[in-house]
Short mmCIF file of C-alpha atoms in Angstrom, two decimals:
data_model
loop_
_atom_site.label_atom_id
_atom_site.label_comp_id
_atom_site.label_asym_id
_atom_site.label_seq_id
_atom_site.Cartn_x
_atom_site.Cartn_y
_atom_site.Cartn_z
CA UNK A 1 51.27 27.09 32.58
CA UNK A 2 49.47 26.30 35.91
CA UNK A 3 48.58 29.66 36.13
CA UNK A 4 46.91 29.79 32.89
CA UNK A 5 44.89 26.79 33.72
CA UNK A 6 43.85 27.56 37.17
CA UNK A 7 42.52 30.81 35.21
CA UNK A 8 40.87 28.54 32.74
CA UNK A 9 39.30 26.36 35.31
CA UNK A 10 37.97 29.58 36.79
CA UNK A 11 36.32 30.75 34.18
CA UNK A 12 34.50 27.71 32.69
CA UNK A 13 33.42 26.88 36.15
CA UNK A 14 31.43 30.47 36.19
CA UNK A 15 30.13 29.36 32.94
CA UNK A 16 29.09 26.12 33.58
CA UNK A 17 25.50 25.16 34.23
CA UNK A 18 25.17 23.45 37.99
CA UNK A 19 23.82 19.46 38.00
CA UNK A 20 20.64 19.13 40.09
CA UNK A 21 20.44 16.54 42.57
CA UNK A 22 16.61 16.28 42.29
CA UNK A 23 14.11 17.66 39.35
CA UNK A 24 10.08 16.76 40.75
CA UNK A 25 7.87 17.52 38.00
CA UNK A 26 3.95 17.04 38.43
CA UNK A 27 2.72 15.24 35.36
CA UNK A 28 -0.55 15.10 37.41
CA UNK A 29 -1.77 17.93 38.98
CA UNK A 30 -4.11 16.50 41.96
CA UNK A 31 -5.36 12.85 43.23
CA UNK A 32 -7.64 11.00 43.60
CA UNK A 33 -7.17 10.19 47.16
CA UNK A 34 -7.30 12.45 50.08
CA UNK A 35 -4.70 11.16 52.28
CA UNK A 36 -5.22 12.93 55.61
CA UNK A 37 -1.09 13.86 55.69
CA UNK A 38 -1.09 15.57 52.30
CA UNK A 39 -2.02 19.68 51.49
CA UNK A 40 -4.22 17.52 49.11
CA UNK A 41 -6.87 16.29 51.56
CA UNK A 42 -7.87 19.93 52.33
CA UNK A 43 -7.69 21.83 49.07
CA UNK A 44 -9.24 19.05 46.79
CA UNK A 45 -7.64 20.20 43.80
CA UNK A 46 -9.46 19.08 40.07
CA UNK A 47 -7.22 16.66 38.53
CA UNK A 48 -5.10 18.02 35.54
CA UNK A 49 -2.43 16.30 33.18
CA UNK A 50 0.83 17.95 31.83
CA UNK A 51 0.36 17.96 27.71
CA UNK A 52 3.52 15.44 26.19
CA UNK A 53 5.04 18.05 24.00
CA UNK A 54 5.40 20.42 27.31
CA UNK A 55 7.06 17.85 29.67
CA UNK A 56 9.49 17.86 26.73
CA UNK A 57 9.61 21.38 26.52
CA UNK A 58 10.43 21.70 30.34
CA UNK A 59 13.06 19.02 30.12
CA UNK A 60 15.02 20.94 27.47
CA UNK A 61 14.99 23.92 29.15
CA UNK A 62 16.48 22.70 32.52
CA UNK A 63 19.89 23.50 31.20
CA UNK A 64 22.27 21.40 33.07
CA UNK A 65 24.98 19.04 33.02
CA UNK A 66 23.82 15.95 35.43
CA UNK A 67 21.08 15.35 36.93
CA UNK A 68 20.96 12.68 39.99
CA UNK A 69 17.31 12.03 40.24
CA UNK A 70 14.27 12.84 37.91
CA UNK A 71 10.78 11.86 39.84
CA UNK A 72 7.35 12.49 38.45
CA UNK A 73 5.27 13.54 40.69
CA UNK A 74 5.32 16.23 43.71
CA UNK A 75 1.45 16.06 45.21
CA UNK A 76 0.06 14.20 41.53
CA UNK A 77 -0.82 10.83 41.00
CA UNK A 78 1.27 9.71 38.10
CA UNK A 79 -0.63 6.84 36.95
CA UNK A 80 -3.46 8.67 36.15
CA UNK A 81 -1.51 10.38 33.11
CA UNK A 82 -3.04 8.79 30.00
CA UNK A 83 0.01 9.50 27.74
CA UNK A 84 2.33 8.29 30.61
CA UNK A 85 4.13 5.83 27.88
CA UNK A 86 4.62 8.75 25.90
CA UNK A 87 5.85 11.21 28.41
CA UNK A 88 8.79 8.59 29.37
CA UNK A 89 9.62 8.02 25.83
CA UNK A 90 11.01 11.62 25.68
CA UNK A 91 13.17 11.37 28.45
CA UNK A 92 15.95 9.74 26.93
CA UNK A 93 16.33 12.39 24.35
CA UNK A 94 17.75 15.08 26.93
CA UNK A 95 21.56 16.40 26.33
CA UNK A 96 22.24 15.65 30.10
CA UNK A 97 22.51 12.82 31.50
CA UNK A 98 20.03 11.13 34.03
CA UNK A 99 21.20 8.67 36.76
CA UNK A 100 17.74 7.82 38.35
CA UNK A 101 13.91 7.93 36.68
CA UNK A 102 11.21 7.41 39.57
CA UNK A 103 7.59 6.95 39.75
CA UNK A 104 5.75 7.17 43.04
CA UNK A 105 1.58 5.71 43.39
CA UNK A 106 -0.95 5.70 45.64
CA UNK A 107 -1.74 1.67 44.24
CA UNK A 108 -5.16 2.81 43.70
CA UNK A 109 -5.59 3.43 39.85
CA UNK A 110 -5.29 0.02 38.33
CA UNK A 111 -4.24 0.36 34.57
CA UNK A 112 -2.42 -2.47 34.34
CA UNK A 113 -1.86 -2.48 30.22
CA UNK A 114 -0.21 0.99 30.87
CA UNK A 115 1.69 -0.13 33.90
CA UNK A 116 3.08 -2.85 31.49
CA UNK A 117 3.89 -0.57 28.69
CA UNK A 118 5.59 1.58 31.57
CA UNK A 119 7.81 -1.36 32.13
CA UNK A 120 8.35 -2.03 28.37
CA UNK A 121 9.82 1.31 27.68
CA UNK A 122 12.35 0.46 30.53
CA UNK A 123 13.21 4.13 31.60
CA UNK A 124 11.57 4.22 35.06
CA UNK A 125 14.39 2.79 37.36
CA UNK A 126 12.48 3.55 40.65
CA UNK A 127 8.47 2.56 41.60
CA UNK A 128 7.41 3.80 44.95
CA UNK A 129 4.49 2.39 46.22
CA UNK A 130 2.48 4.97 49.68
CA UNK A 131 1.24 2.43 52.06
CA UNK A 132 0.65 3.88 55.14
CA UNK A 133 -0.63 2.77 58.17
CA UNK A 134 0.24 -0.25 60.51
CA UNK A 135 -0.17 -2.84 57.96
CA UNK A 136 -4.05 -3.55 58.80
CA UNK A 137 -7.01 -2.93 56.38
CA UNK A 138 -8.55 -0.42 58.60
CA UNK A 139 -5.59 2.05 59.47
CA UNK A 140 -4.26 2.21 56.00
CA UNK A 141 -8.15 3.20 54.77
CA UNK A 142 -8.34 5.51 57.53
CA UNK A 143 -4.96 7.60 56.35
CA UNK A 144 -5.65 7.21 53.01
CA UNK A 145 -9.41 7.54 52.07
CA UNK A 146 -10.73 6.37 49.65
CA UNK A 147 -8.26 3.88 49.07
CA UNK A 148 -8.66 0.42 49.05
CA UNK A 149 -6.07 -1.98 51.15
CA UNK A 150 -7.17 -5.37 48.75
CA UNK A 151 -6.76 -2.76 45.91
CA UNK A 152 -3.09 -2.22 47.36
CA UNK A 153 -2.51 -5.68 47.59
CA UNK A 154 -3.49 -6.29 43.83
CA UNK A 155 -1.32 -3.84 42.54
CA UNK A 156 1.83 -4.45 44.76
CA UNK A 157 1.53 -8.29 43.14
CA UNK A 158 0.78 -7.55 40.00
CA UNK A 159 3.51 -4.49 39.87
CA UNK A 160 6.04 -7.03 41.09
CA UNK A 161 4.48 -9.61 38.20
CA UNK A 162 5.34 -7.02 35.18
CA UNK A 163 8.64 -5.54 36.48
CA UNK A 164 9.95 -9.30 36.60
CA UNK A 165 8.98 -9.75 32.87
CA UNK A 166 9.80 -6.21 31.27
CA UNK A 167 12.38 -4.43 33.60
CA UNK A 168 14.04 -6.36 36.18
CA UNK A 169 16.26 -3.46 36.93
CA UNK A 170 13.37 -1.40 38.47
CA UNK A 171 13.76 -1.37 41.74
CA UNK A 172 10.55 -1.52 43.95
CA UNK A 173 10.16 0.57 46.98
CA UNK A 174 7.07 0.93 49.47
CA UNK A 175 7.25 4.42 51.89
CA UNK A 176 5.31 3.74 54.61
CA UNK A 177 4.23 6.66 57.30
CA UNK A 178 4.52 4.03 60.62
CA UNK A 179 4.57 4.85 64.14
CA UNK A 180 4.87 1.67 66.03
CA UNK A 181 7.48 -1.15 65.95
CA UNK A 182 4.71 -3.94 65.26
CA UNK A 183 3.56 -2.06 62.54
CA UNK A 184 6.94 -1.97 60.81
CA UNK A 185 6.92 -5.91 61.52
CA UNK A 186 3.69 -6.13 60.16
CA UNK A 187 4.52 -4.46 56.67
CA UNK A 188 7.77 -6.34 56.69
CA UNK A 189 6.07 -9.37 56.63
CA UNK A 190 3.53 -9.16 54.39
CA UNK A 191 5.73 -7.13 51.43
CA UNK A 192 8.79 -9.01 51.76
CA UNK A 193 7.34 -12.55 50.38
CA UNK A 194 5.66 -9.95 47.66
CA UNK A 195 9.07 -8.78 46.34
CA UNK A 196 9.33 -5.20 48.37
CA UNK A 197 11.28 -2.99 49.53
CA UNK A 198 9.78 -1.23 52.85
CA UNK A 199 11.05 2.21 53.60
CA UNK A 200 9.70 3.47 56.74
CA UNK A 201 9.50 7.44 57.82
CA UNK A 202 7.98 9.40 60.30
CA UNK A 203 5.16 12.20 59.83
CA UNK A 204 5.55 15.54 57.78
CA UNK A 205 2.86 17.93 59.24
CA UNK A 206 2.58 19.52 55.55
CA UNK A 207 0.56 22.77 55.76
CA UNK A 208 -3.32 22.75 55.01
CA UNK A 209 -3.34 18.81 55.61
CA UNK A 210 -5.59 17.10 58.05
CA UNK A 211 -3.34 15.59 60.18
CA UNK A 212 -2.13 19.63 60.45
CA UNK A 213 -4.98 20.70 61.33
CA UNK A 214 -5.85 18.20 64.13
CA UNK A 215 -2.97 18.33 65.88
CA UNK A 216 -2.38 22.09 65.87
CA UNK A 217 1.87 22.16 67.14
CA UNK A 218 3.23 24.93 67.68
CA UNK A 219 5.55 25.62 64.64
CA UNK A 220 9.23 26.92 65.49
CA UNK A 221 10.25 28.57 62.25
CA UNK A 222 14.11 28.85 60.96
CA UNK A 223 15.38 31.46 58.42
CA UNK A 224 15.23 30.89 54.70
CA UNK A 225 14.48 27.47 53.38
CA UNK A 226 16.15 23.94 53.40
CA UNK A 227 14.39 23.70 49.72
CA UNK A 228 16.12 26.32 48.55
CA UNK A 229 19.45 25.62 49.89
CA UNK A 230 19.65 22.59 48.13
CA UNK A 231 20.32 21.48 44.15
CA UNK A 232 16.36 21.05 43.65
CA UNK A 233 13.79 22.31 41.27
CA UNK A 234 10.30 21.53 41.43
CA UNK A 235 7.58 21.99 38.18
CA UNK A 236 4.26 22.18 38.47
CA UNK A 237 1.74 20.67 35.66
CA UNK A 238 1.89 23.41 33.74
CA UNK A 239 5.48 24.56 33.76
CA UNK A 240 5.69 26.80 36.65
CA UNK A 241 8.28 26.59 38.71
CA UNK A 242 7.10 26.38 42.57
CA UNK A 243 9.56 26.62 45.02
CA UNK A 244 9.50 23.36 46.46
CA UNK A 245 7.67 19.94 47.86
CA UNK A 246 6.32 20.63 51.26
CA UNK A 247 2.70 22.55 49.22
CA UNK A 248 1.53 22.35 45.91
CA UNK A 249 2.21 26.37 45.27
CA UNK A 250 3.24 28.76 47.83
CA UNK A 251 4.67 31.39 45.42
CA UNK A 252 5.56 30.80 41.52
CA UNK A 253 9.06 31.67 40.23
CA UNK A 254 9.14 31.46 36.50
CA UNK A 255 7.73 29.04 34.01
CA UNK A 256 9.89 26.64 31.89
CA UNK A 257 7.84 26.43 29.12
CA UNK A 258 8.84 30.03 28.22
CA UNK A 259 12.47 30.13 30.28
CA UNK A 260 15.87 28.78 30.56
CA UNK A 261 15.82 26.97 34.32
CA UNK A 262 19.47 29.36 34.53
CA UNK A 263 17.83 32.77 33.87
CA UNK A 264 14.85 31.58 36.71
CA UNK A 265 17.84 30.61 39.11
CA UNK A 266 19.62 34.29 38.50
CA UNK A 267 16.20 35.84 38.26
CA UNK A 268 15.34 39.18 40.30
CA UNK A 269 11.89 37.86 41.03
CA UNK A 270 13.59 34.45 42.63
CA UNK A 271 16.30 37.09 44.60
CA UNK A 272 13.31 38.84 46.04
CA UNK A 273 11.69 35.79 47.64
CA UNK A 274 15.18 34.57 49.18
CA UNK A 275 15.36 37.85 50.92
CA UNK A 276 11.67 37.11 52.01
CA UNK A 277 12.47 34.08 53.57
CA UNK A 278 15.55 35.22 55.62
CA UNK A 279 13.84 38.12 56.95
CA UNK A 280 10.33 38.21 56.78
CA UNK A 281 9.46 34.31 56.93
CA UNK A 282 7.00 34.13 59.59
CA UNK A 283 4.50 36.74 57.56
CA UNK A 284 4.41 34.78 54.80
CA UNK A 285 0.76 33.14 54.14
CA UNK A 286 2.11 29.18 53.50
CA UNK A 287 6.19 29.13 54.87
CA UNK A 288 5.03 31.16 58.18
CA UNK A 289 3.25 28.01 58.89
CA UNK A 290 5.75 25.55 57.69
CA UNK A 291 8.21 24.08 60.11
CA UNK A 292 10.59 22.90 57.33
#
């Protein structure tokens, strides 16, 4: 009998469909900011919104099990989605199950009636506010042209104002890009008495950014891909799978508004750019210049 169920075991797990620990889909293609650390402050792309009908689309076809964390964005601004409501409204209705729903913003686009219908439909779990900088006016605008540190301010108090009323689950995050220890103190001090959460991180030198550009490093590259090594998928605006969250679109590895997320995984075309990475990495027009 023990046997006959370690040969059941075996085959069900060949059969099963893997959980994902992160899904990033870009409901927004582009910003409206140019944020001198972001691919996004060199290409300029035209702002673009992911239709309701093919978010849910996508969603059903990412056949899994579990996934850990769903966030909606990659290099968009979320906020600027006009049918954002709508889009979280069909996220409940997937077979699998998801633990956490996250939003990140820039601050910048004030829609506060949307923000509070955001709230209201109570499936956002996660609200990361960028806030970069050493916690003065004029570093903040400097990363993060054209933002607007009182515009910041505004929506970090009024955010805080309609989580308490509609979703007091939501848990409210800043990420802030900080290089000194008085900075840190400086950020902890103002968002603290506003109800935040400060994470702080060091720089990503993201390809095609500014801040790449000026400083120039010399890039060390390793075989294959961190990205792909781990349980992530990453969807553009318009369903195609890019490979993951360090550039907009290196190279484009199915779409899942025509395919099942398993038959992109086993595809030949996804094989072939493996093999790229482990052994031909450094003549490859974006990941040769990636130190991830």
């Amino acid at each position: 009998m023990n046997k006959l169920r370690q040969v059941f075991n075996l085959v069900t797990r060949k059969k099963r469909i893997p959980f994902l620990n992160r899904v990033g889909i870009d409901i927004v293609h582009g910003c409206q900011l140019r944020c001198i650390g972001c691919p996004n402050s060199t290409l300029q792309p035209a702002i673009r919104f992911m239709a309701v009908d093919d978010f849910d689309t996508i969603l059903r076809n990412i056949d899994i099990t579990f996934l850990k964390g769903l966030r909606l964005f990659n290099f968009g601004e979320p906020l600027l989605h006009p049918n954002l409501p709508d889009i979280l409204r069909r996220i409940p209705k997937q077979a699998y199950r998801i633990q956490t729903v996250g939003i990140s913003t820039n601050a910048q686009h004030h829609d506060f009636p949307m923000l509070e219908e955001v709230f209201r439909v109570g499936v956002v779990n996660l609200l990361i506010v960028s806030c970069d900088g050493d916690g003065t006016k004029e570093e903040y605008e400097r990363l993060r042209p054209p933002g607007k540190y009182e515009k910041l301010i505004e929506f970090l108090i009024k955010a805080k104002e309609l989580r308490d009323r509609y979703s007091s689950e939501t848990r409210l995050v800043t990420s802030t890009i900080i290089e000194t220890e008085e900075g840190q103190k400086r950020w902890m001090d103002l968002l603290a008495p506003l109800g935040w959460t400060p994470v702080f991180r060091d720089w990503y030198v993201l390809p095609h950014s500014v801040k790449a550009r000026i400083e120039q490093k010399p890039i060390v590259l390793k075989k294959g891909c961190q990205q792909f090594r781990e349980k992530y998928l990453y969807v553009d605006f318009d369903g195609t799978i890019v490979p993951c969250c360090v550039y907009p679109r290196p190279f484009e590895l199915g779409n899942l508004k025509e395919n099942k997320f398993s038959e992109v995984l086993n595809s030949p075309q996804r094989k072939m750019m493996v093999k790229e990475l482990k052994t031909n990495k450094k003549n490859m027009p974006v990941c040769g210049k990636c130190p991830y």
